[in-house]
Short mmCIF file of N, CA and C in Angstrom, two decimals:
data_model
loop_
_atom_site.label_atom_id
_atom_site.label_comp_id
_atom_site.label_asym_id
_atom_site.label_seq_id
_atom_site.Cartn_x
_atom_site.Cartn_y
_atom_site.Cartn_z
N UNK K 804 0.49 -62.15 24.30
CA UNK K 804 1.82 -62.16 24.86
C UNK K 804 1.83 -61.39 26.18
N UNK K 805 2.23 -62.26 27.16
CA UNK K 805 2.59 -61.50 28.60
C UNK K 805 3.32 -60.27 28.44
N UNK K 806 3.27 -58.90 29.47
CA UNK K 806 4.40 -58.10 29.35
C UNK K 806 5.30 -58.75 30.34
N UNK K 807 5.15 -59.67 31.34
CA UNK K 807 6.36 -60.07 32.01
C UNK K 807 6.88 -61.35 31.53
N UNK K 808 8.11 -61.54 31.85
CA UNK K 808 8.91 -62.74 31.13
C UNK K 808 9.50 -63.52 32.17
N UNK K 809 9.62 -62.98 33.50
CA UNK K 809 10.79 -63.58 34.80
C UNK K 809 11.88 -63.55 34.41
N UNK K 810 12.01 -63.50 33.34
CA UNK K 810 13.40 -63.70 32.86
C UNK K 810 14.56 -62.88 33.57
N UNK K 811 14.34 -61.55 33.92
CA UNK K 811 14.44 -60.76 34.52
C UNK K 811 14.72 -60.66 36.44
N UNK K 812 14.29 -61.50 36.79
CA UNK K 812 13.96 -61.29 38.08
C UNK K 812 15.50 -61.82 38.68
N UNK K 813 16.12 -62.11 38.00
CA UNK K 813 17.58 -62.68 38.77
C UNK K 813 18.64 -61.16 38.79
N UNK K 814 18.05 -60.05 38.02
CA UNK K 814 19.23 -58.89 37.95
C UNK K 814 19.54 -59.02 36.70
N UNK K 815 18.97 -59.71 35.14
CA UNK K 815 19.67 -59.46 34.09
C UNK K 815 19.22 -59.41 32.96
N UNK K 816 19.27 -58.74 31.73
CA UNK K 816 18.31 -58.57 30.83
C UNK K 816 19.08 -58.88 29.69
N UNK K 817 18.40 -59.41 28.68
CA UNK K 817 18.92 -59.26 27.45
C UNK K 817 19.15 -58.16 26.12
N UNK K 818 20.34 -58.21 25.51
CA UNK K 818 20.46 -57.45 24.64
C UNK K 818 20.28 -57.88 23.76
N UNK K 819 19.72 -57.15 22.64
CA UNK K 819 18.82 -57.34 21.40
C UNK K 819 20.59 -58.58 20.56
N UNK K 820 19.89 -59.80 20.60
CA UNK K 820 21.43 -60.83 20.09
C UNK K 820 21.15 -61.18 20.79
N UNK K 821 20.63 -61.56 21.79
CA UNK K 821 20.57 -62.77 23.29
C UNK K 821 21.25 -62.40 24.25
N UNK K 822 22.11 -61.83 24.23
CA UNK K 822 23.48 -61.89 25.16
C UNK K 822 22.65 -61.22 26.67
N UNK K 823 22.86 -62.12 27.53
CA UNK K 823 22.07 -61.90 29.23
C UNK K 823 23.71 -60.69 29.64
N UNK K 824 23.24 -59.68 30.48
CA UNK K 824 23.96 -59.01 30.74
C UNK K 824 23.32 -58.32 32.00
N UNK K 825 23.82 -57.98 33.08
CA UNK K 825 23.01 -57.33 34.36
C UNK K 825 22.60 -56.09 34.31
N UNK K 826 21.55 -55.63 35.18
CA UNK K 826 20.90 -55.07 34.41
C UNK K 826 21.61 -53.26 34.74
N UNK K 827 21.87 -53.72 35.29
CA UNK K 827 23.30 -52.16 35.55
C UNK K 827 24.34 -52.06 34.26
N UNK K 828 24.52 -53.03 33.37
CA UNK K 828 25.64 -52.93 32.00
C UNK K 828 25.37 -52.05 31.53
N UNK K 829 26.51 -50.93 30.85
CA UNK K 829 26.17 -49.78 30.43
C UNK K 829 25.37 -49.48 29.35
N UNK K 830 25.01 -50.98 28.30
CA UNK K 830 24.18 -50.10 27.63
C UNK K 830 22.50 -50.47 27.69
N UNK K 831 22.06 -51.15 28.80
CA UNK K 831 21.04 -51.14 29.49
C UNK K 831 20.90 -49.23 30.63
N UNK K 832 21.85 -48.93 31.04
CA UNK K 832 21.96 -47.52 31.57
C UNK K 832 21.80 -46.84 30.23
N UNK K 833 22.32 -46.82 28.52
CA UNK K 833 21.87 -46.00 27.66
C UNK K 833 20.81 -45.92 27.67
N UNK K 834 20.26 -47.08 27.23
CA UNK K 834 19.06 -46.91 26.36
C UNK K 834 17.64 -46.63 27.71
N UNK K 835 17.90 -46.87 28.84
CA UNK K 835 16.94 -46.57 30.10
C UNK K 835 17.05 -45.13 29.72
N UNK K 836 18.61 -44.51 30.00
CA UNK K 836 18.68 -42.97 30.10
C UNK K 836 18.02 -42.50 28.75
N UNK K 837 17.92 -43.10 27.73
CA UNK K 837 17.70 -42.31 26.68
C UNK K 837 15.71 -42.63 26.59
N UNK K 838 15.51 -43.41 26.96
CA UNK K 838 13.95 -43.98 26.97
C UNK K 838 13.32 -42.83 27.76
N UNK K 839 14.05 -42.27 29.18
CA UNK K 839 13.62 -41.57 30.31
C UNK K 839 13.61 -39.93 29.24
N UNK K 840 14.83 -39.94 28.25
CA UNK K 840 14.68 -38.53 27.96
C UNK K 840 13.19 -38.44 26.78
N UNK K 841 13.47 -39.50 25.76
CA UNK K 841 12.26 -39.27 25.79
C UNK K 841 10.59 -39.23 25.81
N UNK K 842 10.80 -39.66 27.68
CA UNK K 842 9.02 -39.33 27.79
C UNK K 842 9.13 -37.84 28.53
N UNK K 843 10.58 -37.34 29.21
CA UNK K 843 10.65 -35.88 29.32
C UNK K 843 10.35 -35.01 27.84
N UNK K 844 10.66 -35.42 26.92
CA UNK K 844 10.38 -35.05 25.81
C UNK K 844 8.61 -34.75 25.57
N UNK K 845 8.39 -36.29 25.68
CA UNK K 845 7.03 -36.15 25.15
C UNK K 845 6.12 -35.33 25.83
N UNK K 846 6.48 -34.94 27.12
CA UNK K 846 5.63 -34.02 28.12
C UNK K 846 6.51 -32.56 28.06
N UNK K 847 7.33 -32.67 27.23
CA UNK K 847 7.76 -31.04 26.56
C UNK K 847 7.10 -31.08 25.72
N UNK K 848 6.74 -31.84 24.64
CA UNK K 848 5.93 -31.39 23.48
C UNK K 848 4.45 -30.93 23.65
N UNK K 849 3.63 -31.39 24.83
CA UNK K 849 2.30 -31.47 25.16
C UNK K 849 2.14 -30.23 26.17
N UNK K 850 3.25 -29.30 26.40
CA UNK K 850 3.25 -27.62 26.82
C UNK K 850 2.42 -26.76 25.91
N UNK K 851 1.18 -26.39 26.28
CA UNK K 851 0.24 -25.61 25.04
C UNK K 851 1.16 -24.75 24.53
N UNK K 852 1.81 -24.26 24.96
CA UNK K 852 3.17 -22.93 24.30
C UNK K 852 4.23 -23.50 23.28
N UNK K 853 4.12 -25.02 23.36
CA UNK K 853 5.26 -25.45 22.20
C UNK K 853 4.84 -25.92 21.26
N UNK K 854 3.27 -25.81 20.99
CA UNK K 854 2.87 -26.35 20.04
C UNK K 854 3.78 -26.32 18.63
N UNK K 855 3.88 -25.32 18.79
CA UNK K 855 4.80 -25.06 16.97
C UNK K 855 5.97 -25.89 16.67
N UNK K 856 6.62 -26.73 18.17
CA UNK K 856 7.66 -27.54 18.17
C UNK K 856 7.29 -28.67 18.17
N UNK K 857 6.07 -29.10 18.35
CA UNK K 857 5.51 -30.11 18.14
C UNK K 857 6.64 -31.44 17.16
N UNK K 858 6.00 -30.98 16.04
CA UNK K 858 7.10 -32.23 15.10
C UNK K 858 8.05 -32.32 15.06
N UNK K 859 9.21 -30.81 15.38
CA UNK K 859 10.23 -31.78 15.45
C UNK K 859 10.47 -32.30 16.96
N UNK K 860 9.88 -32.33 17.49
CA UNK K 860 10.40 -32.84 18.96
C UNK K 860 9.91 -34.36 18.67
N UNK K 861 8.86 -34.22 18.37
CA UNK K 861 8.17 -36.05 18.18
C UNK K 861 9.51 -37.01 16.98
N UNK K 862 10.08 -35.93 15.80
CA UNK K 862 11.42 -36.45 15.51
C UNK K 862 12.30 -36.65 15.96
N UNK K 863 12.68 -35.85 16.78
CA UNK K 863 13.21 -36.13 18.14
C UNK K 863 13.05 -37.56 18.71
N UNK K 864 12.43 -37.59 19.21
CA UNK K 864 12.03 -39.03 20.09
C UNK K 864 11.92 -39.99 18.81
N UNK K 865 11.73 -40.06 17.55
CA UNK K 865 11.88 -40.87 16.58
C UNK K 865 12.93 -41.80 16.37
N UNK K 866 14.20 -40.27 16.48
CA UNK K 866 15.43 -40.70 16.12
C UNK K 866 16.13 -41.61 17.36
N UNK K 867 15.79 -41.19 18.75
CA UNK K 867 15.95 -41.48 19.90
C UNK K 867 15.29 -42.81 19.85
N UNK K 868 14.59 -43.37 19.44
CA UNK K 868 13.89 -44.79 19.12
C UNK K 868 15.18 -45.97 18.44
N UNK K 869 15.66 -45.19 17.40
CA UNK K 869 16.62 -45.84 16.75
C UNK K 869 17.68 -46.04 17.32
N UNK K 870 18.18 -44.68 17.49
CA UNK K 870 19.58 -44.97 18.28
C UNK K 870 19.49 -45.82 20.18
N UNK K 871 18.40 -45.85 20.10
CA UNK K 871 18.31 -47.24 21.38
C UNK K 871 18.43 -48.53 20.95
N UNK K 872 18.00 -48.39 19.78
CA UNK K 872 18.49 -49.75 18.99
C UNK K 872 19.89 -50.29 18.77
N UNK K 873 20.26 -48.70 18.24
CA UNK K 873 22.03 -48.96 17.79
C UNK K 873 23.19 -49.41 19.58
N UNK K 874 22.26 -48.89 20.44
CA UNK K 874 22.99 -49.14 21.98
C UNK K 874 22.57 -50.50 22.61
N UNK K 875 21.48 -50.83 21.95
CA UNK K 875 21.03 -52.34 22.93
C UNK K 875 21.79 -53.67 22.11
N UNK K 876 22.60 -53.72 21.34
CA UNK K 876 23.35 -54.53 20.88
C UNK K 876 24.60 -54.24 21.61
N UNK K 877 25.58 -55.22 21.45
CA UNK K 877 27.34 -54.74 21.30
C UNK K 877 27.36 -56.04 19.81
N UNK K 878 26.41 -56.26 19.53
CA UNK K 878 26.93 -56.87 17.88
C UNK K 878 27.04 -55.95 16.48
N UNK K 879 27.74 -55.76 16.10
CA UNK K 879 27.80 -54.85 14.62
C UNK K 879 27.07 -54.98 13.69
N UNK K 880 26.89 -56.28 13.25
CA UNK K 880 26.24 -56.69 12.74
C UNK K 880 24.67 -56.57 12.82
N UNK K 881 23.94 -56.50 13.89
CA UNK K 881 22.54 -56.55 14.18
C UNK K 881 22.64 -54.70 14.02
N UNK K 882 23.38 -54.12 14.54
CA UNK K 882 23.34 -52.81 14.80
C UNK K 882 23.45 -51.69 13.32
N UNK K 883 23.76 -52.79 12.40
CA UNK K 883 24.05 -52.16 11.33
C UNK K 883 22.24 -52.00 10.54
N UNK K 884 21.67 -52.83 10.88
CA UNK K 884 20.83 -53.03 10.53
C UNK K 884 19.65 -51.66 11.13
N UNK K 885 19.98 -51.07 11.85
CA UNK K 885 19.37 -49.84 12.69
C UNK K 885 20.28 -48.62 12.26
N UNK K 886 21.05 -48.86 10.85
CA UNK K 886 22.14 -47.61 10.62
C UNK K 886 21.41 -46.42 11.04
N UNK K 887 22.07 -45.50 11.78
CA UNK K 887 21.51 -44.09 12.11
C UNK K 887 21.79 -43.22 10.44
N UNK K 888 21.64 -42.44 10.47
CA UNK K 888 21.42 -41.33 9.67
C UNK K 888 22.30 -39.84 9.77
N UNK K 889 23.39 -39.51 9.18
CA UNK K 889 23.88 -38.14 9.85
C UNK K 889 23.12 -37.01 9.65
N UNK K 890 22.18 -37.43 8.43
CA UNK K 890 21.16 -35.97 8.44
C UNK K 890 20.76 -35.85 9.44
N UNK K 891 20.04 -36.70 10.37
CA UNK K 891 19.69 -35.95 11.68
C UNK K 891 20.70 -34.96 12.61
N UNK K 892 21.95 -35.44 12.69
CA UNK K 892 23.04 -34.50 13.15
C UNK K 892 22.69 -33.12 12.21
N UNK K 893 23.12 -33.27 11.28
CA UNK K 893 22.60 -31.34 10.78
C UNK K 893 21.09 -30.87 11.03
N UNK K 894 20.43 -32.17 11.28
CA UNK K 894 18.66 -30.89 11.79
C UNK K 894 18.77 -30.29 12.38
N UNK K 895 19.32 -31.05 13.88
CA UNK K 895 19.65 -30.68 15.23
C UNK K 895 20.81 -29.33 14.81
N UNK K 896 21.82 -29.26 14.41
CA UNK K 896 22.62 -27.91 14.10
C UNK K 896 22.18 -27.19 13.21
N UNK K 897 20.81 -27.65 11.91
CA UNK K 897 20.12 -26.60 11.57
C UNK K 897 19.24 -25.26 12.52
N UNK K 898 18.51 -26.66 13.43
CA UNK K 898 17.61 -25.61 14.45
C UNK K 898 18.57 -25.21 14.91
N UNK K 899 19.50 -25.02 15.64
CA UNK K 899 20.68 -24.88 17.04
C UNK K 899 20.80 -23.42 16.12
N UNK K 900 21.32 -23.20 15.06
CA UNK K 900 22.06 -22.05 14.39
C UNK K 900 20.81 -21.40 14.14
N UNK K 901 19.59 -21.67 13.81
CA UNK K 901 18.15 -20.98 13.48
C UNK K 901 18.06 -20.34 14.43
N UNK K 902 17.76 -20.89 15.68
CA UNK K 902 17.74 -20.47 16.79
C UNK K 902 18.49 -19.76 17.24
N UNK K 903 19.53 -19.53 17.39
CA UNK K 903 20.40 -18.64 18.20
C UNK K 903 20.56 -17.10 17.71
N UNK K 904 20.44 -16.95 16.43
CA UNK K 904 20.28 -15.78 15.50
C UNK K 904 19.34 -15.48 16.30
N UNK K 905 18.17 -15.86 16.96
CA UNK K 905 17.53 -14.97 17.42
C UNK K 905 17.87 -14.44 18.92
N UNK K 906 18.44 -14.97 19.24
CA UNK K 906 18.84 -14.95 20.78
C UNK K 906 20.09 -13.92 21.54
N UNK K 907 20.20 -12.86 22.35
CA UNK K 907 20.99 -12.24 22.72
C UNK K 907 22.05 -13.40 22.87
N UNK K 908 23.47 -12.29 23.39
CA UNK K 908 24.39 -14.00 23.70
C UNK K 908 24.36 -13.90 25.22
N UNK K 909 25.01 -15.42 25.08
CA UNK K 909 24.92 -15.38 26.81
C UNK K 909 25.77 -14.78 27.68
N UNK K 910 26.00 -14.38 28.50
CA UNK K 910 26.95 -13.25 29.27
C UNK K 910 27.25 -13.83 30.69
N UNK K 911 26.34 -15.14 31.35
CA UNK K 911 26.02 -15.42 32.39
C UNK K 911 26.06 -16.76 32.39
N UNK K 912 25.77 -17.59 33.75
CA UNK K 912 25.62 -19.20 33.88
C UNK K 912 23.72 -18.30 33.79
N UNK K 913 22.97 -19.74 33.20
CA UNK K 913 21.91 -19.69 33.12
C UNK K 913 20.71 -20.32 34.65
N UNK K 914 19.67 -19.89 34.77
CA UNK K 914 19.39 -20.49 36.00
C UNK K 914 18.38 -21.19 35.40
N UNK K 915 18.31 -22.38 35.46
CA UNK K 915 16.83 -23.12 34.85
C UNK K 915 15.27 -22.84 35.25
N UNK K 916 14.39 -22.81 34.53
CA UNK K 916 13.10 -22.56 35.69
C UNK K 916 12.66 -21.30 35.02
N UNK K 917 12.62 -20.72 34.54
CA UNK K 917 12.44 -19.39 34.15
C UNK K 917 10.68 -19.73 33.99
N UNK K 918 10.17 -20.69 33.68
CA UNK K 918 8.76 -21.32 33.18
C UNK K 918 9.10 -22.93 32.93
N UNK K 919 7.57 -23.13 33.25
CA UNK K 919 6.99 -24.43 33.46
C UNK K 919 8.23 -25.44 31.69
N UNK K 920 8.08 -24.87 30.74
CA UNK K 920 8.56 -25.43 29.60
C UNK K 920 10.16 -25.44 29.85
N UNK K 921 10.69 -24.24 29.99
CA UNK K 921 11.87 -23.60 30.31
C UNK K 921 12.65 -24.71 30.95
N UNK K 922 12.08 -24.97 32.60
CA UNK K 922 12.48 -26.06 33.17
C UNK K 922 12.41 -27.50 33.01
N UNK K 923 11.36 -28.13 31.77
CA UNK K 923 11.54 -29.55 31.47
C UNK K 923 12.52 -29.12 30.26
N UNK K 924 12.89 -28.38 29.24
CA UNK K 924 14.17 -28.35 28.48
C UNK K 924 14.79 -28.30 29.16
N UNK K 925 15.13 -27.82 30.39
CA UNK K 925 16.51 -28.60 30.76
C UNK K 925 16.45 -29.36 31.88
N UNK K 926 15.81 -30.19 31.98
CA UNK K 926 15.38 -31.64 32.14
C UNK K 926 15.88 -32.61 31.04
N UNK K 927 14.99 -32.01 29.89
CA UNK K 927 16.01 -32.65 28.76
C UNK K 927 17.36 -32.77 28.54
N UNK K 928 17.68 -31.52 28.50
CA UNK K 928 18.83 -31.14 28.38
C UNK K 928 20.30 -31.93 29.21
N UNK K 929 19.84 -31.97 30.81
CA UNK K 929 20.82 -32.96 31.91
C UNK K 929 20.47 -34.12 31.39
N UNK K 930 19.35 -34.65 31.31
CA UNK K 930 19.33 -36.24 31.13
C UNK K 930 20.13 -36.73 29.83
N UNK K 931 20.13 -36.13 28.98
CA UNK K 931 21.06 -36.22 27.78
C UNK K 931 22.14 -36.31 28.00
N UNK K 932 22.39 -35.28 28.29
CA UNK K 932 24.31 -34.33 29.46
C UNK K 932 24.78 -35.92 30.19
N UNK K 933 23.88 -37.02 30.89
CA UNK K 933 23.99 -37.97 31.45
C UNK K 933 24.12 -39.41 30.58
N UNK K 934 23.05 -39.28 29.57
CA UNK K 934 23.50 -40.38 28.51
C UNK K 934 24.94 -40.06 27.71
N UNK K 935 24.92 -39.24 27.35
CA UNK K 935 26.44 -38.96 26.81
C UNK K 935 27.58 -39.16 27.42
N UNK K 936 27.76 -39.49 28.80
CA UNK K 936 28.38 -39.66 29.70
C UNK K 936 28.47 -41.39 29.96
N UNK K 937 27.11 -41.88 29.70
CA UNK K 937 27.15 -43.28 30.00
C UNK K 937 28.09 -43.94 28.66
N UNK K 938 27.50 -42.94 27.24
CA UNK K 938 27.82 -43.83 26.03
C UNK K 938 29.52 -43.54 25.81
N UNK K 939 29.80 -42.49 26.93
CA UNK K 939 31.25 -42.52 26.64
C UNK K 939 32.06 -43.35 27.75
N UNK K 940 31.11 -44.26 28.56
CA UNK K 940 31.90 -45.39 28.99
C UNK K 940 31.73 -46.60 28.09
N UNK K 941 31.02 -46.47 27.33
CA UNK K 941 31.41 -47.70 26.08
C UNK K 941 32.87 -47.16 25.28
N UNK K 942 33.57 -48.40 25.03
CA UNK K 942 34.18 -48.05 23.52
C UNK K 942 33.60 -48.41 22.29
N UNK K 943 33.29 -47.54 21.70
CA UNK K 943 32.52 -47.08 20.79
C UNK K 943 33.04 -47.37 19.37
N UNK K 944 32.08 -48.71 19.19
CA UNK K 944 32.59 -48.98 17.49
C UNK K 944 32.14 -48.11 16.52
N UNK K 945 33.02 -48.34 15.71
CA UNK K 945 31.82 -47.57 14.28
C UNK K 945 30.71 -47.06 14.38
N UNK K 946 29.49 -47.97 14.11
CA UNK K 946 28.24 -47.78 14.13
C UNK K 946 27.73 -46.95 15.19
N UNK K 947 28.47 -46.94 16.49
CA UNK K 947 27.89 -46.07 17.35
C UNK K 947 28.28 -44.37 17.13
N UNK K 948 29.60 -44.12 17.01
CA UNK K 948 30.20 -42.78 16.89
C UNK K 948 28.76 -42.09 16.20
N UNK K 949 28.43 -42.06 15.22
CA UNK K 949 27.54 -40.71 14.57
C UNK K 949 26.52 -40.73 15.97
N UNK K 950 26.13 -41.68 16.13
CA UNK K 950 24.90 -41.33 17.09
C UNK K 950 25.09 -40.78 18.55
N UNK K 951 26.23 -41.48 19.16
CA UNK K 951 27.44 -40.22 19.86
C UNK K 951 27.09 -39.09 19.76
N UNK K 952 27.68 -38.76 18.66
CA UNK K 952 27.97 -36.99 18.07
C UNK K 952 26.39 -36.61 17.90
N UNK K 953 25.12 -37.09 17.87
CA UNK K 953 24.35 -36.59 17.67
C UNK K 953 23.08 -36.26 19.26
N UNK K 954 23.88 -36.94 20.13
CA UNK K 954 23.76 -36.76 21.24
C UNK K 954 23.93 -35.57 22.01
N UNK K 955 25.56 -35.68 21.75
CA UNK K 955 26.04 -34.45 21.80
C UNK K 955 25.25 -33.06 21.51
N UNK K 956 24.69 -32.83 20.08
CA UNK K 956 24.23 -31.91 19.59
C UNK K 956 22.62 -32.07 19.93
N UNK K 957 22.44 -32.92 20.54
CA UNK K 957 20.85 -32.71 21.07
C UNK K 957 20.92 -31.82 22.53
N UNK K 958 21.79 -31.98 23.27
CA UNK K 958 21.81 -31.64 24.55
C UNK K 958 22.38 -29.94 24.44
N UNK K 959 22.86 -29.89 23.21
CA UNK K 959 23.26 -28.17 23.03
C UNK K 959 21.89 -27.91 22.29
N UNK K 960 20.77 -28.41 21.58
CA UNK K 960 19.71 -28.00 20.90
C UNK K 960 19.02 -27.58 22.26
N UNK K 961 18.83 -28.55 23.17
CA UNK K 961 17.89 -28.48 24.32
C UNK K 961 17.98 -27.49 24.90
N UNK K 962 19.48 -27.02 25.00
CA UNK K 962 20.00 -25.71 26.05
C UNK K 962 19.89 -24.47 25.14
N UNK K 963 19.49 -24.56 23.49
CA UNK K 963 19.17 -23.53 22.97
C UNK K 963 17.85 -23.00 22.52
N UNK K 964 17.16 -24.39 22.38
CA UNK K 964 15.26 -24.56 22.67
C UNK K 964 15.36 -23.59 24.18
N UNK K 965 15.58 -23.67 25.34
CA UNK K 965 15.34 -23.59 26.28
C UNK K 965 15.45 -21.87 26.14
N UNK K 966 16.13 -21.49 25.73
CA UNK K 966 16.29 -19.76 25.82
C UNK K 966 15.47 -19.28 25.12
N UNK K 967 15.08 -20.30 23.97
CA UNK K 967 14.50 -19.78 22.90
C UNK K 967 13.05 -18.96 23.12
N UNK K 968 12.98 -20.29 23.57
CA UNK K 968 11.69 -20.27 24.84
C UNK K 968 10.94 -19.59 25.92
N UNK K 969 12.20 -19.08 26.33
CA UNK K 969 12.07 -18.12 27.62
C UNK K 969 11.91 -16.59 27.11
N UNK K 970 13.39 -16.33 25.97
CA UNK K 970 13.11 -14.80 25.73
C UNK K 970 12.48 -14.55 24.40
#
């Protein structure tokens, strides 16, 4: 099988259902933005210093696999078939609350960069901050909301990985 199709070359791609849509439609902008976060991801995980974060970050990008699924439709039906999971929403606020117990509070705006890791978490962290932004120019059926909300709570994990990290 070719990786090119032409299909493409007029400005428009298909969503998982057939449906041709250009390639600027917002949920061609999700699932790009969310694809982009994670190979920032995958080159956060491969920081010799994060080894210990290793798995869940690669869960991370797991779950991020799926929920590109649940965005490259606007059919319910096909999308149901990729149901997300809310346990992943409490991992992400398991670590978030693990984490912060260890952490002074914050008193300040934060400056990114503190270290090489420091600064791709929040890399992560904006590019997320940006999908959440795209998926809230969809109106958002059913099936999408949990994965929404779990968006949400990835981009506050990232900004709490990131301190975690540093101090």
């Amino acid at each position: 099988m070719k990786v090119y199709t032409k299909t493409g070359d007029g400005g428009t791609s298909s969503l998982i259902g057939g449906r041709r849509v250009r390639k600027n439609d917002v949920h061609l902008e999700i699932y790009g933005t969310l694809d982009e976060l994670s190979s920032f991801i995958g080159l956060l995980k491969n920081q010799q210093e994060l080894e210990k974060y290793k798995n869940e970050l690669t869960h991370i990008q797991q779950t991020l696999v799926n929920i590109n699924c649940i965005f490259a439709t606007d059919d319910p039906e096909i999308a149901k078939n990729n149901s997300f999971d809310i346990k992943n929403i409490q991992f992400l606020e398991n670590k978030i609350d693990e984490y912060e117990q260890m952490l002074p509070p914050v008193t300040d705006f934060l400056i990114p960069g503190e270290n090489k890791s420091n600064a791709i978490t929040n890399i992560c962290r904006t590019i997320c901050r940006r999908a959440e932004r795209r998926i809230n120019d969809l109106q958002l059926a059913e099936f999408q909301t949990a994965a929404a909300i779990y968006i949400n709570r990835l981009s506050d994990y990232f900004f709490v990985l990131g301190r975690k990290i540093t101090y």
